[in-house]
Short mmCIF file of C-alpha atoms in Angstrom, two decimals:
data_model
loop_
_atom_site.label_atom_id
_atom_site.label_comp_id
_atom_site.label_asym_id
_atom_site.label_seq_id
_atom_site.Cartn_x
_atom_site.Cartn_y
_atom_site.Cartn_z
CA MET A 1 105.06 98.13 38.87
CA ASP A 2 105.68 97.32 42.49
CA HIS A 3 109.19 97.08 43.83
CA LYS A 4 110.04 93.65 45.13
CA ALA A 5 112.99 92.63 47.23
CA SER A 6 115.33 91.08 44.73
CA GLY A 7 117.84 89.75 47.19
CA ASP A 8 120.74 91.30 45.31
CA GLY A 9 120.53 94.75 46.75
CA GLY A 10 118.05 95.81 44.10
CA THR A 11 115.53 97.11 46.62
CA TRP A 12 118.11 99.28 48.30
CA ALA A 13 119.48 100.52 44.99
CA THR A 14 116.00 101.56 43.85
CA PHE A 15 115.18 103.09 47.21
CA GLU A 16 118.47 104.96 47.20
CA ALA A 17 117.72 106.31 43.75
CA GLU A 18 114.05 107.14 44.21
CA ALA A 19 113.48 107.94 47.88
CA LEU A 20 116.72 109.10 49.49
CA PRO A 21 117.14 112.14 47.23
CA HIS A 22 113.99 113.57 48.87
CA ALA A 23 115.53 113.48 52.35
CA ASP A 24 116.61 117.13 52.17
CA ARG A 25 113.11 118.33 51.39
CA LEU A 26 111.55 116.03 53.96
CA PHE A 27 113.87 117.46 56.53
CA ARG A 28 112.95 121.05 55.65
CA LEU A 29 109.30 120.13 55.98
CA ALA A 30 109.81 118.35 59.30
CA MET A 31 112.01 121.16 60.59
CA TRP A 32 109.45 123.78 59.67
CA PHE A 33 106.69 122.10 61.62
CA GLU A 34 108.66 120.69 64.54
CA ARG A 35 110.98 123.67 65.09
CA ASP A 36 113.44 121.26 66.64
CA ARG A 37 116.38 119.78 64.77
CA GLN A 38 116.51 116.59 66.81
CA GLU A 39 112.80 115.98 66.42
CA ALA A 40 113.00 116.69 62.69
CA GLU A 41 115.87 114.26 62.24
CA ASP A 42 113.92 111.63 64.19
CA LEU A 43 110.92 112.12 61.97
CA VAL A 44 112.87 111.92 58.74
CA GLN A 45 114.82 108.89 59.87
CA GLU A 46 111.66 107.09 60.94
CA THR A 47 109.94 108.10 57.71
CA MET A 48 112.77 106.59 55.71
CA VAL A 49 112.78 103.43 57.82
CA GLN A 50 109.05 102.93 57.30
CA ALA A 51 109.34 103.78 53.63
CA LEU A 52 112.14 101.27 53.13
CA ARG A 53 110.20 98.55 54.90
CA SER A 54 107.11 99.15 52.81
CA PHE A 55 108.88 100.10 49.59
CA HIS A 56 107.44 97.04 47.88
CA ARG A 57 104.09 98.85 48.10
CA PHE A 58 105.31 102.02 46.40
CA GLN A 59 103.99 102.24 42.86
CA SER A 60 106.80 103.07 40.50
CA GLY A 61 105.99 106.06 38.37
CA THR A 62 103.90 107.77 41.03
CA ASN A 63 105.08 110.72 43.10
CA CYS A 64 107.62 109.30 45.54
CA ARG A 65 107.94 112.57 47.45
CA ALA A 66 104.18 112.70 48.03
CA TRP A 67 104.32 109.10 49.29
CA LEU A 68 107.14 109.96 51.68
CA ILE A 69 105.36 113.09 52.88
CA THR A 70 102.25 111.03 53.61
CA ILE A 71 104.33 108.70 55.78
CA LEU A 72 105.92 111.67 57.52
CA GLN A 73 102.57 113.30 58.18
CA ASN A 74 101.18 110.05 59.61
CA LEU A 75 104.13 109.83 61.96
CA ARG A 76 103.61 113.45 63.01
CA SER A 77 99.95 112.74 63.73
CA ASN A 78 100.82 109.65 65.75
CA ARG A 79 103.38 111.53 67.77
CA ARG A 80 100.97 114.35 68.35
CA ARG A 81 98.39 111.89 69.65
CA ALA A 82 101.01 110.26 71.84
CA ARG A 83 101.81 113.63 73.34
CA GLN A 84 98.08 114.11 73.88
CA ARG A 85 98.07 117.44 72.20
CA SER A 86 94.77 118.68 70.99
CA PRO A 87 94.12 117.36 67.51
CA ILE A 88 93.78 119.57 64.50
CA VAL A 89 90.09 120.13 64.06
CA GLU A 90 88.18 121.60 61.24
CA ASP A 91 86.69 124.81 62.46
CA ALA A 92 84.52 127.50 61.04
CA ASP A 93 87.53 129.21 59.45
CA ASP A 94 88.01 126.19 57.19
CA ARG A 95 84.72 126.88 55.52
CA ILE A 96 85.27 130.55 54.83
CA SER A 97 85.71 130.70 51.11
CA SER A 98 85.71 134.37 50.38
CA ALA A 99 87.23 137.48 51.80
CA PRO A 100 86.20 141.06 51.25
CA SER A 101 89.46 142.10 49.64
CA VAL A 102 92.72 140.58 48.44
CA PRO A 103 95.70 142.52 49.73
CA PRO A 104 98.36 143.06 47.08
CA ILE A 105 101.60 141.13 47.44
CA PRO A 106 104.53 143.36 48.35
CA GLN A 107 107.19 143.44 45.65
CA ALA A 108 110.49 142.94 47.44
CA LEU A 109 109.89 140.48 50.21
CA THR A 110 112.79 138.96 52.05
CA ASP A 111 112.85 135.24 52.86
CA GLU A 112 112.60 136.08 56.53
CA GLU A 113 109.49 138.19 56.02
CA VAL A 114 107.76 135.45 54.04
CA LEU A 115 108.62 132.73 56.55
CA ALA A 116 107.69 134.92 59.51
CA ALA A 117 104.28 135.63 57.99
CA LEU A 118 103.73 131.95 57.28
CA SER A 119 104.70 130.97 60.80
CA ARG A 120 102.05 133.27 62.24
CA LEU A 121 99.25 131.31 60.55
CA PRO A 122 97.46 128.50 62.38
CA GLU A 123 99.17 125.21 61.64
CA ARG A 124 96.29 123.77 59.62
CA PHE A 125 96.74 126.57 57.09
CA GLN A 126 100.50 126.32 57.09
CA GLU A 127 100.26 122.62 56.28
CA VAL A 128 98.23 122.99 53.11
CA ILE A 129 100.17 126.03 51.93
CA VAL A 130 103.53 124.35 52.41
CA LEU A 131 102.42 121.10 50.80
CA CYS A 132 100.88 122.92 47.87
CA ASP A 133 103.13 125.90 47.24
CA VAL A 134 106.46 124.61 48.52
CA GLU A 135 106.17 120.88 47.86
CA ASN A 136 103.98 121.31 44.79
CA LEU A 137 101.70 118.42 45.74
CA SER A 138 98.30 118.14 44.06
CA TYR A 139 95.14 118.74 46.07
CA LYS A 140 94.49 115.01 46.01
CA GLU A 141 97.96 114.23 47.33
CA ILE A 142 97.58 116.84 50.06
CA ALA A 143 94.21 115.39 51.06
CA ALA A 144 95.80 111.94 51.30
CA ALA A 145 98.81 113.17 53.25
CA LEU A 146 96.75 115.15 55.76
CA ARG A 147 93.78 112.75 55.78
CA ILE A 148 91.30 115.51 55.15
CA PRO A 149 88.66 115.88 52.45
CA LEU A 150 89.57 117.47 49.15
CA GLY A 151 87.15 120.33 49.80
CA THR A 152 88.86 121.08 53.09
CA VAL A 153 92.21 121.24 51.33
CA MET A 154 90.86 123.80 48.90
CA SER A 155 89.13 125.92 51.49
CA ARG A 156 92.12 125.88 53.84
CA LEU A 157 94.41 126.79 50.98
CA HIS A 158 92.25 129.70 49.93
CA ARG A 159 91.80 130.93 53.45
CA GLY A 160 95.45 130.39 54.32
CA ARG A 161 96.69 132.32 51.31
CA MET A 162 94.38 135.20 52.18
CA LEU A 163 95.70 135.24 55.72
CA LEU A 164 99.26 135.06 54.48
CA ARG A 165 98.72 138.06 52.23
CA SER A 166 97.10 139.94 55.06
CA GLY A 167 100.11 139.14 57.21
CA LEU A 168 102.41 140.52 54.54
CA ALA A 169 100.33 143.63 53.89
CA PRO A 170 102.20 145.76 56.45
CA MET A 171 105.29 145.21 54.27
CA ASN A 172 103.55 147.25 51.58
CA GLY A 173 103.46 150.21 53.89
CA ARG A 174 107.11 149.74 54.80
CA GLN A 175 108.14 149.58 51.16
CA THR A 176 106.14 152.70 50.34
CA ARG A 177 107.86 154.55 53.17
CA GLU A 178 111.25 153.32 52.02
CA ARG A 179 110.61 154.49 48.47
CA ALA A 180 109.52 157.87 49.79
CA THR A 181 112.79 158.38 51.59
CA ILE A 182 114.93 157.60 48.53
CA MET B 1 98.11 115.03 39.45
CA GLU B 2 95.46 117.64 38.78
CA ASN B 3 96.42 121.18 38.01
CA HIS B 4 95.90 123.62 40.79
CA GLU B 5 95.90 127.33 41.04
CA VAL B 6 99.42 128.72 41.20
CA ASP B 7 99.81 131.29 43.92
CA PRO B 8 102.14 134.19 43.17
CA LEU B 9 103.54 133.83 46.66
CA GLY B 10 104.44 130.18 46.03
CA GLY B 11 107.75 131.00 44.40
CA ALA B 12 108.74 133.27 47.28
CA LEU B 13 107.83 130.55 49.76
CA ARG B 14 109.77 127.88 47.88
CA ARG B 15 112.85 130.06 47.66
CA ALA B 16 112.60 130.97 51.33
CA PHE B 17 112.39 127.29 52.31
CA ASP B 18 115.28 126.34 50.07
CA ARG B 19 117.53 129.13 51.33
CA SER B 20 116.67 129.34 55.02
CA PRO B 21 119.78 128.18 56.94
CA GLU B 22 117.63 127.00 59.87
CA LEU B 23 115.71 124.57 57.67
CA GLN B 24 118.68 122.86 56.05
CA PRO B 25 119.66 119.36 57.20
CA ALA B 26 123.16 118.68 58.44
CA PRO B 27 125.14 117.01 55.63
CA GLU B 28 126.22 114.22 57.99
CA PHE B 29 122.57 113.48 58.80
CA ILE B 30 121.73 113.03 55.12
CA ALA B 31 124.87 111.00 54.55
CA GLY B 32 124.05 108.86 57.58
CA LEU B 33 120.76 107.76 56.07
CA ALA B 34 122.79 105.42 53.89
CA GLY B 35 123.13 103.36 57.09
CA LEU B 36 119.49 102.37 56.66
CA ARG B 37 120.71 99.92 54.02
CA ASP B 38 120.98 97.40 56.87
CA LEU B 39 117.23 97.54 57.34
CA GLN B 40 116.27 96.51 53.83
CA PRO B 41 113.83 93.63 53.76
CA ALA B 42 115.19 90.13 53.64
CA PRO B 43 115.21 88.57 50.18
CA ALA B 44 112.02 86.79 49.30
CA THR B 45 112.38 83.02 49.18
CA ARG B 46 110.67 81.15 46.42
CA PRO B 47 109.74 77.47 46.35
CA ARG B 48 111.65 75.59 43.71
CA THR B 49 110.96 72.29 42.02
CA ARG B 50 113.64 69.65 42.66
CA PRO B 51 113.90 65.95 41.80
CA ARG B 52 112.48 63.63 44.44
CA TRP B 53 115.85 62.08 45.28
CA LEU B 54 117.24 65.51 45.97
CA ALA B 55 114.41 66.20 48.40
CA VAL B 56 115.21 62.97 50.23
CA ALA B 57 118.88 63.88 50.43
CA ALA B 58 118.00 67.36 51.65
CA THR B 59 115.77 65.88 54.33
CA LEU B 60 118.63 63.70 55.53
CA VAL B 61 120.89 66.70 55.72
CA LEU B 62 118.27 68.61 57.66
CA VAL B 63 117.77 65.78 60.11
CA THR B 64 121.51 65.48 60.62
CA ALA B 65 121.83 69.16 61.19
CA GLY B 66 118.64 69.41 63.17
CA GLY B 67 120.14 71.21 66.10
CA TYR B 68 121.78 73.76 63.89
CA TRP B 69 118.58 74.24 61.89
CA SER B 70 116.49 74.97 64.94
CA PHE B 71 119.17 77.36 66.12
CA GLU B 72 119.05 79.29 62.85
CA ALA B 73 115.26 79.27 62.79
CA ARG B 74 115.26 80.87 66.21
CA LEU B 75 117.67 83.54 65.02
CA SER B 76 115.68 84.45 61.97
CA ALA B 77 112.61 84.83 64.16
CA ASP B 78 114.20 87.72 66.04
CA PRO B 79 112.17 90.70 64.84
CA LEU B 80 114.62 93.23 66.23
CA ARG B 81 117.94 91.96 64.98
CA GLU B 82 118.05 94.14 61.84
CA THR B 83 117.12 97.24 63.81
CA VAL B 84 119.80 96.53 66.39
CA ILE B 85 122.41 96.08 63.65
CA GLY B 86 121.31 99.38 62.18
CA ASP B 87 121.57 101.13 65.53
CA HIS B 88 125.08 99.78 66.05
CA ARG B 89 126.19 100.87 62.59
CA TYR B 90 124.43 104.21 62.66
CA CYS B 91 125.09 105.19 66.23
CA ALA B 92 128.06 103.33 67.74
CA LEU B 93 130.23 103.49 64.67
CA GLY B 94 129.23 107.13 64.25
CA VAL B 95 130.44 107.87 67.76
CA ALA B 96 133.63 105.92 67.18
CA THR B 97 134.46 107.84 64.04
CA GLY B 98 133.17 111.19 65.29
CA GLY B 99 130.46 111.11 62.66
CA ARG B 100 126.71 110.72 62.70
CA GLN B 101 124.86 109.33 65.70
CA ALA B 102 121.34 107.98 65.89
CA THR B 103 118.52 110.37 66.65
CA GLY B 104 116.45 111.03 69.75
CA ILE B 105 119.57 110.93 71.90
CA LEU B 106 118.88 111.50 75.56
CA PRO B 107 120.80 110.90 78.76
CA LEU B 108 119.83 107.53 80.18
CA ALA B 109 118.31 109.07 83.29
CA LYS B 110 116.03 111.31 81.25
CA ALA B 111 115.02 108.48 78.90
CA ALA B 112 114.31 106.30 81.93
CA ASP B 113 112.07 108.98 83.42
CA GLN B 114 110.27 109.69 80.18
CA TYR B 115 110.08 106.34 78.42
CA GLU B 116 111.43 103.26 80.15
CA ARG B 117 112.06 103.02 83.85
CA GLY B 118 114.34 100.00 83.45
CA PHE B 119 116.94 102.16 81.69
CA HIS B 120 117.93 103.56 85.09
CA VAL B 121 119.77 100.29 85.63
CA LEU B 122 122.15 101.08 82.80
CA GLU B 123 123.31 104.32 84.35
CA ASN B 124 125.66 102.28 86.49
CA ALA B 125 125.60 98.79 85.08
CA PRO B 126 127.85 97.64 83.63
CA ALA B 127 130.70 99.42 85.39
CA ASP B 128 132.92 101.71 83.33
CA ASP B 129 135.54 98.98 83.16
CA VAL B 130 134.40 95.43 82.51
CA PRO B 131 137.11 92.82 83.09
CA THR B 132 136.72 89.66 81.01
CA SER B 133 138.89 86.69 80.15
CA GLY B 134 139.49 88.36 76.80
CA GLY B 135 140.64 91.66 78.25
CA THR B 136 139.01 94.70 79.80
CA ALA B 137 136.23 96.54 78.00
CA ARG B 138 135.87 100.25 78.68
CA VAL B 139 132.61 102.17 78.47
CA LEU B 140 132.92 105.09 76.02
CA ASN B 141 129.38 106.40 76.07
CA ARG B 142 126.00 105.76 77.70
CA HIS B 143 122.85 107.18 76.21
CA SER B 144 119.39 106.40 74.93
CA CYS B 145 118.67 106.72 71.23
CA VAL B 146 116.02 105.97 68.63
CA PHE B 147 116.57 103.85 65.59
CA GLY B 148 113.98 102.27 63.34
CA GLY B 149 111.25 103.79 65.46
CA ARG B 150 112.39 102.01 68.61
CA ARG B 151 113.99 103.51 71.70
CA PHE B 152 117.10 101.83 73.02
CA ALA B 153 119.44 102.15 75.93
CA HIS B 154 122.81 102.10 74.22
CA ILE B 155 126.17 101.65 75.84
CA ILE B 156 129.20 101.83 73.60
CA LEU B 157 132.31 100.06 74.78
CA GLN B 158 135.83 99.77 73.46
CA TYR B 159 136.91 96.14 73.52
CA ARG B 160 139.90 94.52 71.86
CA GLY B 161 140.45 97.62 69.77
CA THR B 162 136.95 97.89 68.35
CA PRO B 163 133.61 99.48 69.33
CA VAL B 164 131.04 97.10 70.76
CA SER B 165 127.43 98.00 71.48
CA LEU B 166 125.39 96.88 74.43
CA ILE B 167 121.81 97.58 73.40
CA VAL B 168 118.75 97.12 75.59
CA THR B 169 115.14 97.67 74.69
CA ARG B 170 111.77 96.79 76.16
CA GLY B 171 110.04 93.80 74.65
CA GLY B 172 111.15 92.42 71.33
CA ALA B 173 111.16 88.82 72.40
CA THR B 174 109.02 86.21 70.73
CA ALA B 175 107.46 83.43 72.78
CA SER B 176 110.15 81.01 71.63
CA SER B 177 113.04 83.36 72.21
CA VAL B 178 112.39 84.16 75.87
CA ASN B 179 115.26 82.29 77.41
CA ALA B 180 116.94 84.44 79.91
CA THR B 181 117.50 83.43 83.39
CA ALA B 182 121.21 82.92 82.92
CA ALA B 183 123.93 84.26 80.68
CA ASP B 184 124.64 80.84 79.21
CA THR B 185 121.44 81.13 77.18
CA LEU B 186 122.95 83.75 74.90
CA THR B 187 121.95 83.34 71.29
CA THR B 188 124.55 84.07 68.64
CA ALA B 189 124.01 85.26 65.10
CA VAL B 190 126.39 86.47 62.44
CA ALA B 191 125.02 88.93 59.92
CA LYS B 192 126.46 91.67 57.77
CA ASP B 193 130.00 91.18 59.10
CA LEU B 194 128.78 91.60 62.67
CA THR B 195 128.34 89.20 65.55
CA ILE B 196 125.11 89.68 67.46
CA MET B 197 124.69 87.97 70.82
CA SER B 198 121.33 88.33 72.47
CA VAL B 199 119.33 87.29 75.45
CA HIS B 200 115.63 87.90 75.98
CA THR B 201 113.56 88.18 79.10
CA PRO B 202 109.80 88.61 79.02
CA GLU B 203 110.37 92.35 79.58
CA TYR B 204 113.64 93.19 77.84
CA SER B 205 115.89 92.23 74.98
CA VAL B 206 119.62 92.63 75.50
CA TYR B 207 122.04 92.63 72.56
CA VAL B 208 125.81 92.75 72.33
CA VAL B 209 126.94 93.69 68.83
CA GLY B 210 130.41 94.00 67.39
CA SER B 211 132.64 93.10 64.48
CA LEU B 212 134.66 90.61 66.53
CA PRO B 213 134.19 86.89 65.91
CA ALA B 214 131.84 85.15 68.31
CA SER B 215 134.72 83.45 70.12
CA GLU B 216 136.20 86.86 71.00
CA LEU B 217 132.92 88.62 71.71
CA SER B 218 131.40 85.96 73.93
CA PRO B 219 133.50 86.62 77.09
CA LEU B 220 132.29 90.22 77.04
CA ALA B 221 128.70 89.30 76.13
CA ASN B 222 128.59 86.79 78.96
CA ALA B 223 129.95 89.28 81.46
CA LEU B 224 127.58 92.04 80.35
CA SER B 225 124.46 89.92 80.18
CA ALA B 226 125.06 88.31 83.57
CA ASP B 227 125.35 91.73 85.21
CA LEU B 228 122.41 93.19 83.36
CA LEU B 229 119.95 90.35 83.74
CA SER B 230 120.46 90.41 87.44
CA ALA B 231 120.02 94.18 87.65
CA LEU B 232 117.06 94.29 85.28
CA SER B 233 115.25 91.58 87.17
CA LYS B 234 115.36 93.80 90.26
CA SER B 235 114.30 96.98 88.45
#
């Protein structure tokens, strides 16, 4: 069922109940990619403004957070174009679907170590990993949010996870050394 | 939603995102989003069936109040009014209460260099004290901010004990609303307990917004718009 402006505050009440609770998570997402609090707040505010104005198009019962993230990602893309940054392009790495070995995941990772390793990945890999593993979006929702084919989502996810594990591999060595000194 | 492979690192990533202090929003930012309520779409109007005599009577009323009707029609055609109200509520009242401001806040000079050259005018106009027949208004803050995806020059004044916003943005005028060569063409609207007085040039829209009644706000709006229109026309 679509949401229609009821004229009695019903639209706002529904928006407040369904969309606003996701503001925290939208902010974390925006903050991760923009690395600037002001820019992240701008993005989230503008996302919410656009979402409110087009809330009549949101299909009740579908994933509201995925819908909001799609709006946020569109805004990010528009701003990126406006700044005339180079666009994200699919490169050869996107199509690499296998790696010779899968590094084991270190056991006692700190939050800082995980986030530092993630931040060292190219942004196109970070995007799919964050949307999938942090935001728990489906492949289809990620493809819609990032405007990339489903196959690209899957290959970037696979490749990104491999790179992330490789980035965390040195932690294995550190942990082994720490255990040895105990 | 289709199932997808669960990565063992996913949990660690989620926890890291949820706990990282750098990634958390300021509580006042989240609370301030409630100010977006002012932007909710206008209620949909539906045609209703009425007896013929009632339609005739309604027509007579409309003809009698023709001037007023055209005035209101012009107001409702202002595409920016809701956004300006939101900016006043979200930004000016936030400043006045020490709470949340709008986003994208920049000094006017920087915003003028980066986005809108005409904003340079507002670095000095109006003056910090604006004498009017209703008392003197004092400028509290000059900045540029973003609300509803639009960049504004925003000057917050204290006038008759209440914050008043002078808000300027490029464009925003419709063909019928371009009226500004003199301050006496100010358009007045009352919405959401606020009085909004506006004047549009082909290049800029100028709004004065406050909670004062129109009779009290108009001396200030006239003074501000007269100064600004003159300065903007030379920019």
